[in-house]
Amino acid sequence: MARLGSMGRLVGGVAGGMAAEGVRRLASGEGLNRRDLILTPGNVTRMTDRLSHMRGAAMKMGQMISLDAGDFLPKELSDILARLRDQANFMPTRQLDTVLKKEWGDDWRRQFKWFNPRPIAAASIGQVHKALTRDGQELAIKVQYPGVAKSIDSDVDNVMTLLKIAGFAPPEIEVEKLLSAAKKQLHEEADYTREGEQMELYRKQLQGETGFVVPRLHKELTRGSILAMSFEEGSAIETLETQSQERINAVTERMMRLVARELFEFGVMQTDPNFANFRYRASTDEIILLDFGACRAVDPSVANGYRKMLEAGLSGNRDEVLKATIEAGFMMPIVAERHPERVNRMIDIVINEMREDAPFDFGDRGFVPLLREEGWEIAQDKATWAFPPIETLFVQRKVSGTALLGARLKAKVNVRRITQEILSDTTSF
C-alpha cells in the first residue's frame, strides 16, 4: 500500500507539473504537446527521485529501458533513466539488522570479525556490504531490500502506466508479453540462491581464462535474499577512460568476445549490461564480472538467427540480411513491403560498417542519426508496429549495452575480425 501511495504521489506530482507547464505555455502563446509538458525540469527530478526512493522493480524498469533503447530514446527521458543506473537509497541500519536476523538468526554477528553496516554499493534490488569472516575470508554480501520480490508485479504495471501517461508506451503496441517477460526476469533476479548457481556456472565456463574474474560463492551464508561471495577489488569499468587507448581497445575487445561466446558457444548469457555489473582491476588487467541474476539460457533459434544475419552481413548480401532479419523476428515482413527503400538504406549502413576490415570507432556515432531518422519515419506507420520475440530482446539488450559501453570508452575494435573468428570457431545449435 505504501508503494502504491508513493507511485500515486509521483503521478499526482507529475500531473500537477504538467498542468502548471500547460498554463505557462498557453499564457506565452506556445503550443501544447504532452511529451513537452511532462519532461519539465521539475518533473524530471520528481520521477528520478521517487523511483530511486522506491528502489525495487520500479527502479530496475527504468534502468532496463535506458539501456535497451540506447541512442533511440528522446534525450530528456534518457537523462532521467540514466540517473537511475547509479542511484538508490540505502536501507536504514535497523532495517538491515532485521533482514539479517531473519536470514541468519539473532546471533548473526558471531560469524564475522567485522561487518560494515554501511553498504559499498546500492542498486535496484539490493545493497552490498563488505565483511570479514572468523576464518579470514573477505566477502561481499548482497542483501535484498525487504518486500522487493512481493512488489515486482505491481511495480512493473505502475511504471508502464506512468510511461503510457508520458506517451512513451503507445496504446497501439501490445505490451502484455513484454510485461510478463520483465516480471519473470525480475523474479529470477530476486532469487539470490539461483543467482549464486549462475555465478558458479560462469566460473566453470571461464575456468583457466585470463582477463576475467568471477567471484567465488560462499554457499554457507547464501540465502534466498542474501548472496555471499568473495570480495574482488576493482574500480568502475568507466575508469578505463584513464587508461591508454591500446588498453581500452584490448579490454573492450575482450568483453565483446565474451558476448559472442555467450551467444554462440556457452548457450547462456548474462543479459544485464548495466555498467555497474563490470569492474576493472588495472593492476592485473582483469575484468570482474558481477550480478548474475539476469543470466538466462539462449534460445538456439535466436543464436542461429544471429548467425545467419552476421554471415549475410559479412558477405555483403543485402537480400540475405533482410531474409535473415525477418526470419529471426527482428523485422515484420510488412515493414519491408511498405518501406523497401528505407529498409534497404538501413541495411546498407549496417553492412558498410560491419564489413570494414579495420578497427571500428565506437566513439564515432555518425551512423546512428542516419539509422534513427530512417527508423523514425518507418515508426510513423502504425501498421508496422510489433515487438520482436522476447528471447531476442534479452540478447539484443546485452549486445546493445556492450556497444554503448564501447561508445562511452571511445574504443576502437575490429568487429569484423571478432565476428569472423567466433563464427568459424563455433557451430549452429
Coordinates of N, CA, C and O in Angstrom, one line a residue, residues 7 57-58 61 151-163 178-180 182-184 186:
M7 N 3.8 5.7 -5.7 CA 3.6 5.9 -7.1 C 2.4 6.9 -7.4 O 2.5 7.7 -8.3
A57 N 11.6 -3.1 -8.4 CA 11.4 -3.2 -9.8 C 11.1 -1.9 -10.5 O 11.3 -1.7 -11.7
A58 N 10.5 -0.9 -9.7 CA 10.3 0.4 -10.3 C 11.6 1.0 -10.8 O 11.6 1.5 -11.9
M61 N 13.1 -1.2 -13.8 CA 12.5 -1.0 -15.0 C 13.1 0.2 -15.7 O 13.4 0.3 -16.9
S151 N 6.7 -7.0 -4.5 CA 6.2 -5.8 -5.2 C 6.5 -5.7 -6.7 O 6.1 -4.8 -7.3
I152 N 7.2 -6.8 -7.2 CA 7.6 -6.7 -8.6 C 6.5 -6.5 -9.5 O 6.5 -5.7 -10.4
D153 N 5.4 -7.4 -9.5 CA 4.4 -7.3 -10.4 C 3.7 -6.0 -10.4 O 3.4 -5.4 -11.5
S154 N 3.4 -5.4 -9.3 CA 2.7 -4.1 -9.2 C 3.6 -3.0 -9.7 O 3.1 -2.1 -10.3
D155 N 4.9 -3.1 -9.3 CA 5.8 -2.1 -9.8 C 5.9 -2.0 -11.3 O 5.9 -0.9 -11.9
V156 N 6.0 -3.1 -11.9 CA 6.1 -3.2 -13.4 C 4.9 -2.5 -14.0 O 5.0 -1.7 -14.9
D157 N 3.7 -2.9 -13.5 CA 2.5 -2.4 -14.0 C 2.4 -0.9 -13.8 O 2.0 -0.1 -14.7
N158 N 2.8 -0.4 -12.7 CA 2.8 1.0 -12.3 C 3.7 1.8 -13.2 O 3.3 2.9 -13.6
V159 N 4.9 1.3 -13.4 CA 5.9 2.1 -14.2 C 5.4 2.1 -15.7 O 5.5 3.2 -16.3
M160 N 4.8 1.1 -16.2 CA 4.3 1.1 -17.5 C 3.1 2.1 -17.6 O 3.0 2.8 -18.7
T161 N 2.3 2.2 -16.6 CA 1.2 3.1 -16.6 C 1.8 4.5 -16.7 O 1.3 5.4 -17.4
L162 N 2.8 4.8 -15.9 CA 3.5 6.1 -16.0 C 4.0 6.4 -17.4 O 3.9 7.5 -17.9
L163 N 4.6 5.4 -18.0 CA 5.2 5.6 -19.4 C 4.1 5.9 -20.4 O 4.2 6.6 -21.3
L178 N 5.7 -8.4 -23.2 CA 6.9 -7.8 -22.7 C 6.8 -7.6 -21.2 O 7.8 -7.9 -20.5
L179 N 5.7 -7.2 -20.7 CA 5.5 -7.0 -19.2 C 5.6 -8.4 -18.5 O 6.3 -8.5 -17.4
S180 N 5.1 -9.4 -19.1 CA 5.2 -10.7 -18.5 C 6.6 -11.2 -18.4 O 7.1 -11.8 -17.4
A182 N 9.3 -9.2 -18.4 CA 10.0 -8.4 -17.5 C 9.8 -8.9 -16.0 O 10.7 -8.9 -15.2
K183 N 8.5 -9.2 -15.7 CA 8.2 -9.7 -14.4 C 8.9 -11.0 -14.1 O 9.5 -11.2 -13.0
K184 N 8.9 -11.9 -15.1 CA 9.6 -13.2 -14.9 C 11.1 -13.0 -14.6 O 11.6 -13.6 -13.7
L186 N 12.6 -10.3 -13.4 CA 12.8 -9.6 -12.2 C 12.6 -10.6 -11.0 O 13.4 -10.5 -10.0

